[in-house]
Amino acid sequence: MHRIFQSIFLAILFLTAPYAGAEDGAIFGRVLNEAGAPEAGVWVIAVTEALPTDYRKIVVTDDTGKFVIPDLPDVAFKLWVRGYGLLDSDPVDASVGSTVELNVPVASDPVDAATVYPATYWLSMINLPTDAALKGNDGPLQTQAQWRSQFKLNCILCHQVGAAATRLPSAQAFDHGFLKSAAMSYFADTLDRKRLLNVLGEWAENMKSGRVPEAPPRPKGVERNFVITEWGWGDMYTYAHDEIASDKRNPTLYPNGRIYGVDLGNDKLLYVDPKTHTVGSIAVPTRDDFNTVWCEQTWKGLNSDTIEPFGFGSLGCPWPGGVTPHLDAYKNPANPHNPMMDDKGRVWMTTQIRRQWAEDAPPFCQKDPLISERRHHRQLGYYDTATEKFVLVDTCVGTHHLQFDNDGVLWLSGDDYAIGWLDTIAYDPNNPDTLKTAHGYSEVRVDVDGDGKGDEPNVGFHYGIIPNHLDGSVWSAVPPGIVSPAGERGRIHRYDRRSDSHEAFTPPAPGYGPRGIDIDNDGIIWTALGGSGHLARFDRTQCKQTWGAGEQCPEGWTLWRTPGPSFANTEDPASSNTDLHYYLWVDRFDTLGMGAGTVIVNGTGSDSLIAFNPKTEAFTVIRIPYPMNTYTRGLDGRIDDPNGGWKGRGLWFTNGIDPIVHSEIPRSYAGFVQMRPNPLAY
């Protein structure tokens, strides 16, 4: 009888409210638990297989358990509920225009409840090595903060430690897993393999004994207003590292058009059409039939007879003695990275077009020992959406991330020794001679004694890059442990092209590990500190001194610890967030609707994007509950209709986890986040 009254109440509730029919593409409903009480702050997930690709839309219930899923295509859906403290509900059939009651069981014990917690919460149960245990060891990691930072930067570089696939039963199982990937085994050694295995073995024993992490908070306030849409793309070995929706300098370009992403694992340019729900891929080519997969590649200097390994051994490339069921899964001589659109319909990317041997570099590059006797990985290419053709562009320096300035110059990170650029206006692919004048680079040498000269080379892998649209300088981020020594805090760099000068700035303690970097409308630099779990702001105008090796301007930095749990035995909770912030992006043009200048940080270990309001200094967590293992990297926004309100804009991302087989659904997807004015808006 109680159930009958609940159903009658639900029908009256929606029939007396403003109602939209099927033509509005919405599904309405309410979520109730077994006792008939409404469940607030839980996710309702609509899935369908009736479109050309996997399609999902996710919303959050309001205080009374009500929900509205807006803007759905007119096909059959199944709806189900996921929420902290609950078990996933059974799916219910639904169609647009209908009103649905969803019943969800409450978790009977903490172990069942914890199955849907993000990886960072499971990771918080790890006991880190203490300062006392690390002091005086043979390696560079002498403190808990250093070890923790490098553990995150090494291990969460590719996947979520704490996700179900990584919660192994013993230290021996972890060691067996390390050998499945040459890179993973190498990173384990840099952390002191025996010490790392002891840490993970203790963690495994604690989990086997039934221990579970604390429960995450449910979405509240504005966190309930987000609508998440997902389209599947790629396959079970897709490594969708980044996506792009528009020109970052003008996000009103290409409204309602294709979203592009790169499959680093199998050399494809992915795309999804969000209007037709169609997806596809285009093979990324190389030059001169170059076809050596990344993990088997080599390097040779111009004046050397020695051929050295120069690849990245991912899941399909085991360490000697290791065994992987995914042998040779990645066919990636090009290993493309970081797509970026310009205003001419071209999708640029960093991509390997040839061998890394110096003798294959452009002749004008070979004259400089910095280029001919140093390693440099990847070059450039672009896909012309008008002609549907690829153009490959050789470079002197290595490339990784790329960003346009307002003059059409494409700035390049990804080299250990130099900052590079390509003037895309001066470069004519039909005239190879223009490459020499359009392409340039500058060796990173900083003034350490104030004499106005670049005294010392500042070697380190330049990861993220961003030009300053106000003063023409170019900034990059250098995390520790790739080329620069493990245990360092990392740094950001400023390059002034007018004076050909470089500056370095190290984040003060407790900050570790800048990777991503971006700029706001006022010319202030923002960087995500992946090692320590901070969002950082750097204002060079506050510096009393700008020359030096990096430590000279602590007053320019402001650090905020991002939301999330700490490690179990941390000696410094202010710097022990378990999450890794792989990258970040500043929403300069308010494409999401949270305000121009909102900073979006990747919660790569926590199935989230984390928005920060610089005015209020408040964080908002955009949790992506399904599929679990949503590991985001590059992201951007697009405004499809400036007059369309919240429906005319949004934030785009992809789940770039490696390997995607760890995901709850072993397939990558393109994701779209919109922020409506309330949880029931449609």
mmCIF file of C-alpha atoms in Angstrom, residues 90-289:
data_model
loop_
_atom_site.group_PDB
_atom_site.id
_atom_site.type_symbol
_atom_site.label_atom_id
_atom_site.label_comp_id
_atom_site.label_asym_id
_atom_site.label_seq_id
_atom_site.Cartn_x
_atom_site.Cartn_y
_atom_site.Cartn_z
ATOM 1 C CA ASP A 90 18.487 -2.343 -11.819
ATOM 2 C CA PRO A 91 17.968 -0.664 -15.206
ATOM 3 C CA VAL A 92 14.482 0.502 -16.136
ATOM 4 C CA ASP A 93 13.193 1.083 -19.662
ATOM 5 C CA ALA A 94 12.309 4.696 -20.490
ATOM 6 C CA SER A 95 11.632 6.941 -23.456
ATOM 7 C CA VAL A 96 11.664 10.676 -23.939
ATOM 8 C CA GLY A 97 8.632 12.448 -22.529
ATOM 9 C CA SER A 98 8.059 9.802 -19.858
ATOM 10 C CA THR A 99 8.042 10.024 -16.072
ATOM 11 C CA VAL A 100 9.889 7.251 -14.257
ATOM 12 C CA GLU A 101 10.241 6.119 -10.669
ATOM 13 C CA LEU A 102 13.632 4.551 -9.967
ATOM 14 C CA ASN A 103 14.126 2.383 -6.901
ATOM 15 C CA VAL A 104 17.641 1.918 -5.570
ATOM 16 C CA PRO A 105 18.905 -0.392 -2.797
ATOM 17 C CA VAL A 106 20.975 0.948 0.076
ATOM 18 C CA ALA A 107 24.376 -0.721 0.459
ATOM 19 C CA SER A 108 24.192 -3.362 3.167
ATOM 20 C CA ASP A 109 27.790 -2.903 4.343
ATOM 21 C CA PRO A 110 30.783 -0.572 3.810
ATOM 22 C CA VAL A 111 32.537 -3.021 1.479
ATOM 23 C CA ASP A 112 29.651 -3.042 -0.993
ATOM 24 C CA ALA A 113 29.300 0.724 -0.756
ATOM 25 C CA ALA A 114 32.971 1.268 -1.523
ATOM 26 C CA THR A 115 32.885 -0.514 -4.889
ATOM 27 C CA VAL A 116 31.902 2.766 -6.597
ATOM 28 C CA TYR A 117 34.312 5.057 -4.741
ATOM 29 C CA PRO A 118 36.880 6.868 -6.904
ATOM 30 C CA ALA A 119 40.415 5.487 -6.993
ATOM 31 C CA THR A 120 41.790 8.340 -4.865
ATOM 32 C CA TYR A 121 39.722 7.195 -1.888
ATOM 33 C CA TRP A 122 41.153 3.674 -2.061
ATOM 34 C CA LEU A 123 44.607 5.177 -2.523
ATOM 35 C CA SER A 124 44.173 7.129 0.715
ATOM 36 C CA MET A 125 44.578 3.864 2.637
ATOM 37 C CA ILE A 126 48.238 3.622 1.627
ATOM 38 C CA ASN A 127 50.838 4.191 4.323
ATOM 39 C CA LEU A 128 53.675 6.177 2.787
ATOM 40 C CA PRO A 129 57.318 5.722 3.794
ATOM 41 C CA THR A 130 58.086 8.075 6.668
ATOM 42 C CA ASP A 131 60.750 10.765 6.704
ATOM 43 C CA ALA A 132 62.735 8.682 9.156
ATOM 44 C CA ALA A 133 62.641 5.621 6.899
ATOM 45 C CA LEU A 134 63.756 7.601 3.862
ATOM 46 C CA LYS A 135 66.437 9.749 5.419
ATOM 47 C CA GLY A 136 69.913 8.799 4.290
ATOM 48 C CA ASN A 137 68.880 6.226 1.675
ATOM 49 C CA ASP A 138 70.899 5.886 -1.491
ATOM 50 C CA GLY A 139 68.418 7.574 -3.821
ATOM 51 C CA PRO A 140 67.308 11.188 -4.299
ATOM 52 C CA LEU A 141 63.972 10.691 -2.474
ATOM 53 C CA GLN A 142 64.903 11.656 1.081
ATOM 54 C CA THR A 143 61.538 12.787 2.480
ATOM 55 C CA GLN A 144 57.984 11.526 2.485
ATOM 56 C CA ALA A 145 56.884 14.547 0.436
ATOM 57 C CA GLN A 146 59.463 13.758 -2.250
ATOM 58 C CA TRP A 147 58.577 10.069 -2.367
ATOM 59 C CA ARG A 148 54.835 10.778 -2.433
ATOM 60 C CA SER A 149 55.214 13.320 -5.223
ATOM 61 C CA GLN A 150 57.283 10.996 -7.382
ATOM 62 C CA PHE A 151 54.979 8.049 -6.657
ATOM 63 C CA LYS A 152 52.050 10.037 -8.035
ATOM 64 C CA LEU A 153 53.965 11.485 -10.976
ATOM 65 C CA ASN A 154 55.348 8.058 -11.906
ATOM 66 C CA CYS A 155 52.440 5.712 -11.280
ATOM 67 C CA ILE A 156 49.352 7.849 -11.886
ATOM 68 C CA LEU A 157 51.050 9.122 -15.032
ATOM 69 C CA CYS A 158 49.174 6.448 -16.971
ATOM 70 C CA HIS A 159 46.396 4.981 -14.815
ATOM 71 C CA GLN A 160 44.424 5.346 -11.611
ATOM 72 C CA VAL A 161 46.191 3.648 -8.729
ATOM 73 C CA GLY A 162 43.330 2.619 -6.466
ATOM 74 C CA ALA A 163 40.952 1.603 -9.246
ATOM 75 C CA ALA A 164 39.639 -1.961 -9.142
ATOM 76 C CA ALA A 165 42.168 -3.233 -11.695
ATOM 77 C CA THR A 166 45.040 -1.999 -9.517
ATOM 78 C CA ARG A 167 43.804 -3.308 -6.159
ATOM 79 C CA LEU A 168 45.946 -6.432 -6.346
ATOM 80 C CA PRO A 169 46.166 -9.075 -3.594
ATOM 81 C CA SER A 170 49.884 -9.030 -2.793
ATOM 82 C CA ALA A 171 53.273 -7.453 -3.347
ATOM 83 C CA GLN A 172 54.135 -10.332 -5.660
ATOM 84 C CA ALA A 173 51.105 -9.556 -7.816
ATOM 85 C CA PHE A 174 52.202 -5.942 -8.090
ATOM 86 C CA ASP A 175 55.717 -6.936 -9.113
ATOM 87 C CA HIS A 176 54.303 -9.257 -11.761
ATOM 88 C CA GLY A 177 52.195 -6.355 -12.994
ATOM 89 C CA PHE A 178 55.137 -3.974 -13.170
ATOM 90 C CA LEU A 179 56.892 -6.283 -15.631
ATOM 91 C CA LYS A 180 53.971 -6.073 -18.067
ATOM 92 C CA SER A 181 55.201 -2.619 -19.095
ATOM 93 C CA ALA A 182 58.799 -1.561 -19.566
ATOM 94 C CA ALA A 183 57.987 1.996 -18.512
ATOM 95 C CA MET A 184 56.150 0.856 -15.397
ATOM 96 C CA SER A 185 59.049 -1.350 -14.335
ATOM 97 C CA TYR A 186 61.482 1.527 -14.850
ATOM 98 C CA PHE A 187 59.346 3.910 -12.787
ATOM 99 C CA ALA A 188 59.087 1.307 -10.013
ATOM 100 C CA ASP A 189 62.867 1.159 -9.847
ATOM 101 C CA THR A 190 63.142 4.942 -9.495
ATOM 102 C CA LEU A 191 60.969 4.694 -6.369
ATOM 103 C CA ASP A 192 63.170 1.905 -4.901
ATOM 104 C CA ARG A 193 61.322 -1.177 -6.073
ATOM 105 C CA LYS A 194 61.603 -3.062 -2.781
ATOM 106 C CA ARG A 195 60.276 -0.109 -0.786
ATOM 107 C CA LEU A 196 57.438 0.417 -3.254
ATOM 108 C CA LEU A 197 56.444 -3.250 -3.101
ATOM 109 C CA ASN A 198 56.435 -3.145 0.702
ATOM 110 C CA VAL A 199 54.088 -0.148 0.605
ATOM 111 C CA LEU A 200 51.749 -1.768 -1.915
ATOM 112 C CA GLY A 201 51.911 -5.154 -0.196
ATOM 113 C CA GLU A 202 50.770 -3.636 3.110
ATOM 114 C CA TRP A 203 47.977 -1.840 1.264
ATOM 115 C CA ALA A 204 46.895 -5.142 -0.305
ATOM 116 C CA GLU A 205 46.790 -6.876 3.092
ATOM 117 C CA ASN A 206 44.680 -4.083 4.562
ATOM 118 C CA MET A 207 42.172 -4.373 1.736
ATOM 119 C CA LYS A 208 42.028 -8.162 2.038
ATOM 120 C CA SER A 209 41.194 -7.756 5.714
ATOM 121 C CA GLY A 210 38.072 -5.822 4.757
ATOM 122 C CA ARG A 211 39.244 -2.274 5.335
ATOM 123 C CA VAL A 212 37.623 0.307 3.094
ATOM 124 C CA PRO A 213 38.168 4.050 2.653
ATOM 125 C CA GLU A 214 35.993 6.838 3.937
ATOM 126 C CA ALA A 215 32.939 7.643 1.832
ATOM 127 C CA PRO A 216 33.191 10.537 -0.631
ATOM 128 C CA PRO A 217 30.640 13.328 -0.253
ATOM 129 C CA ARG A 218 27.680 13.302 -2.596
ATOM 130 C CA PRO A 219 27.308 16.202 -5.027
ATOM 131 C CA LYS A 220 25.774 19.264 -3.403
ATOM 132 C CA GLY A 221 24.790 22.781 -4.434
ATOM 133 C CA VAL A 222 25.878 23.692 -7.936
ATOM 134 C CA GLU A 223 27.503 20.251 -8.293
ATOM 135 C CA ARG A 224 23.990 18.913 -8.904
ATOM 136 C CA ASN A 225 23.449 21.178 -11.904
ATOM 137 C CA PHE A 226 25.864 19.484 -14.289
ATOM 138 C CA VAL A 227 24.714 17.408 -17.242
ATOM 139 C CA ILE A 228 27.288 14.989 -18.659
ATOM 140 C CA THR A 229 26.973 13.438 -22.119
ATOM 141 C CA GLU A 230 29.275 10.702 -23.433
ATOM 142 C CA TRP A 231 29.882 9.202 -26.882
ATOM 143 C CA GLY A 232 32.018 6.091 -27.255
ATOM 144 C CA TRP A 233 34.929 6.290 -29.707
ATOM 145 C CA GLY A 234 37.923 4.140 -30.519
ATOM 146 C CA ASP A 235 38.302 0.546 -29.330
ATOM 147 C CA MET A 236 39.663 -1.417 -26.373
ATOM 148 C CA TYR A 237 43.244 -0.296 -27.070
ATOM 149 C CA THR A 238 42.517 3.338 -27.782
ATOM 150 C CA TYR A 239 44.719 5.727 -25.822
ATOM 151 C CA ALA A 240 42.732 8.938 -26.344
ATOM 152 C CA HIS A 241 45.171 11.320 -24.780
ATOM 153 C CA ASP A 242 43.550 14.681 -25.642
ATOM 154 C CA GLU A 243 40.627 16.196 -27.562
ATOM 155 C CA ILE A 244 39.850 19.540 -29.232
ATOM 156 C CA ALA A 245 36.507 21.176 -30.039
ATOM 157 C CA SER A 246 37.449 24.642 -31.307
ATOM 158 C CA ASP A 247 40.208 27.216 -31.642
ATOM 159 C CA LYS A 248 41.174 27.996 -28.058
ATOM 160 C CA ARG A 249 41.641 31.645 -29.016
ATOM 161 C CA ASN A 250 38.059 31.846 -30.301
ATOM 162 C CA PRO A 251 35.776 29.078 -28.989
ATOM 163 C CA THR A 252 32.814 30.237 -31.107
ATOM 164 C CA LEU A 253 34.446 28.661 -34.171
ATOM 165 C CA TYR A 254 33.109 25.371 -35.567
ATOM 166 C CA PRO A 255 29.765 25.445 -33.689
ATOM 167 C CA ASN A 256 28.067 22.054 -33.450
ATOM 168 C CA GLY A 257 30.928 20.547 -35.443
ATOM 169 C CA ARG A 258 33.058 17.491 -34.937
ATOM 170 C CA ILE A 259 35.110 16.931 -31.795
ATOM 171 C CA TYR A 260 38.578 15.569 -32.553
ATOM 172 C CA GLY A 261 40.905 13.481 -30.419
ATOM 173 C CA VAL A 262 44.157 11.622 -30.903
ATOM 174 C CA ASP A 263 44.639 7.923 -30.276
ATOM 175 C CA LEU A 264 48.245 7.850 -29.135
ATOM 176 C CA GLY A 265 48.138 4.072 -28.873
ATOM 177 C CA ASN A 266 47.232 3.256 -32.468
ATOM 178 C CA ASP A 267 47.980 6.385 -34.528
ATOM 179 C CA LYS A 268 44.489 7.639 -35.253
ATOM 180 C CA LEU A 269 42.726 10.966 -35.314
ATOM 181 C CA LEU A 270 39.352 10.251 -33.702
ATOM 182 C CA TYR A 271 36.182 12.245 -34.207
ATOM 183 C CA VAL A 272 32.589 12.380 -33.024
ATOM 184 C CA ASP A 273 29.714 14.354 -34.520
ATOM 185 C CA PRO A 274 27.573 15.313 -31.513
ATOM 186 C CA LYS A 275 24.542 16.030 -33.697
ATOM 187 C CA THR A 276 24.410 12.756 -35.625
ATOM 188 C CA HIS A 277 26.104 10.665 -32.903
ATOM 189 C CA THR A 278 28.470 9.227 -35.494
ATOM 190 C CA VAL A 279 32.121 8.498 -34.759
ATOM 191 C CA GLY A 280 35.116 7.578 -36.854
ATOM 192 C CA SER A 281 38.877 7.687 -37.151
ATOM 193 C CA ILE A 282 41.529 8.736 -39.643
ATOM 194 C CA ALA A 283 44.954 7.109 -39.802
ATOM 195 C CA VAL A 284 47.810 9.411 -38.804
ATOM 196 C CA PRO A 285 50.611 8.894 -41.378
ATOM 197 C CA THR A 286 54.380 8.924 -41.096
ATOM 198 C CA ARG A 287 57.069 9.793 -43.639
ATOM 199 C CA ASP A 288 59.116 7.406 -45.791
ATOM 200 C CA ASP A 289 57.234 4.314 -44.565
#
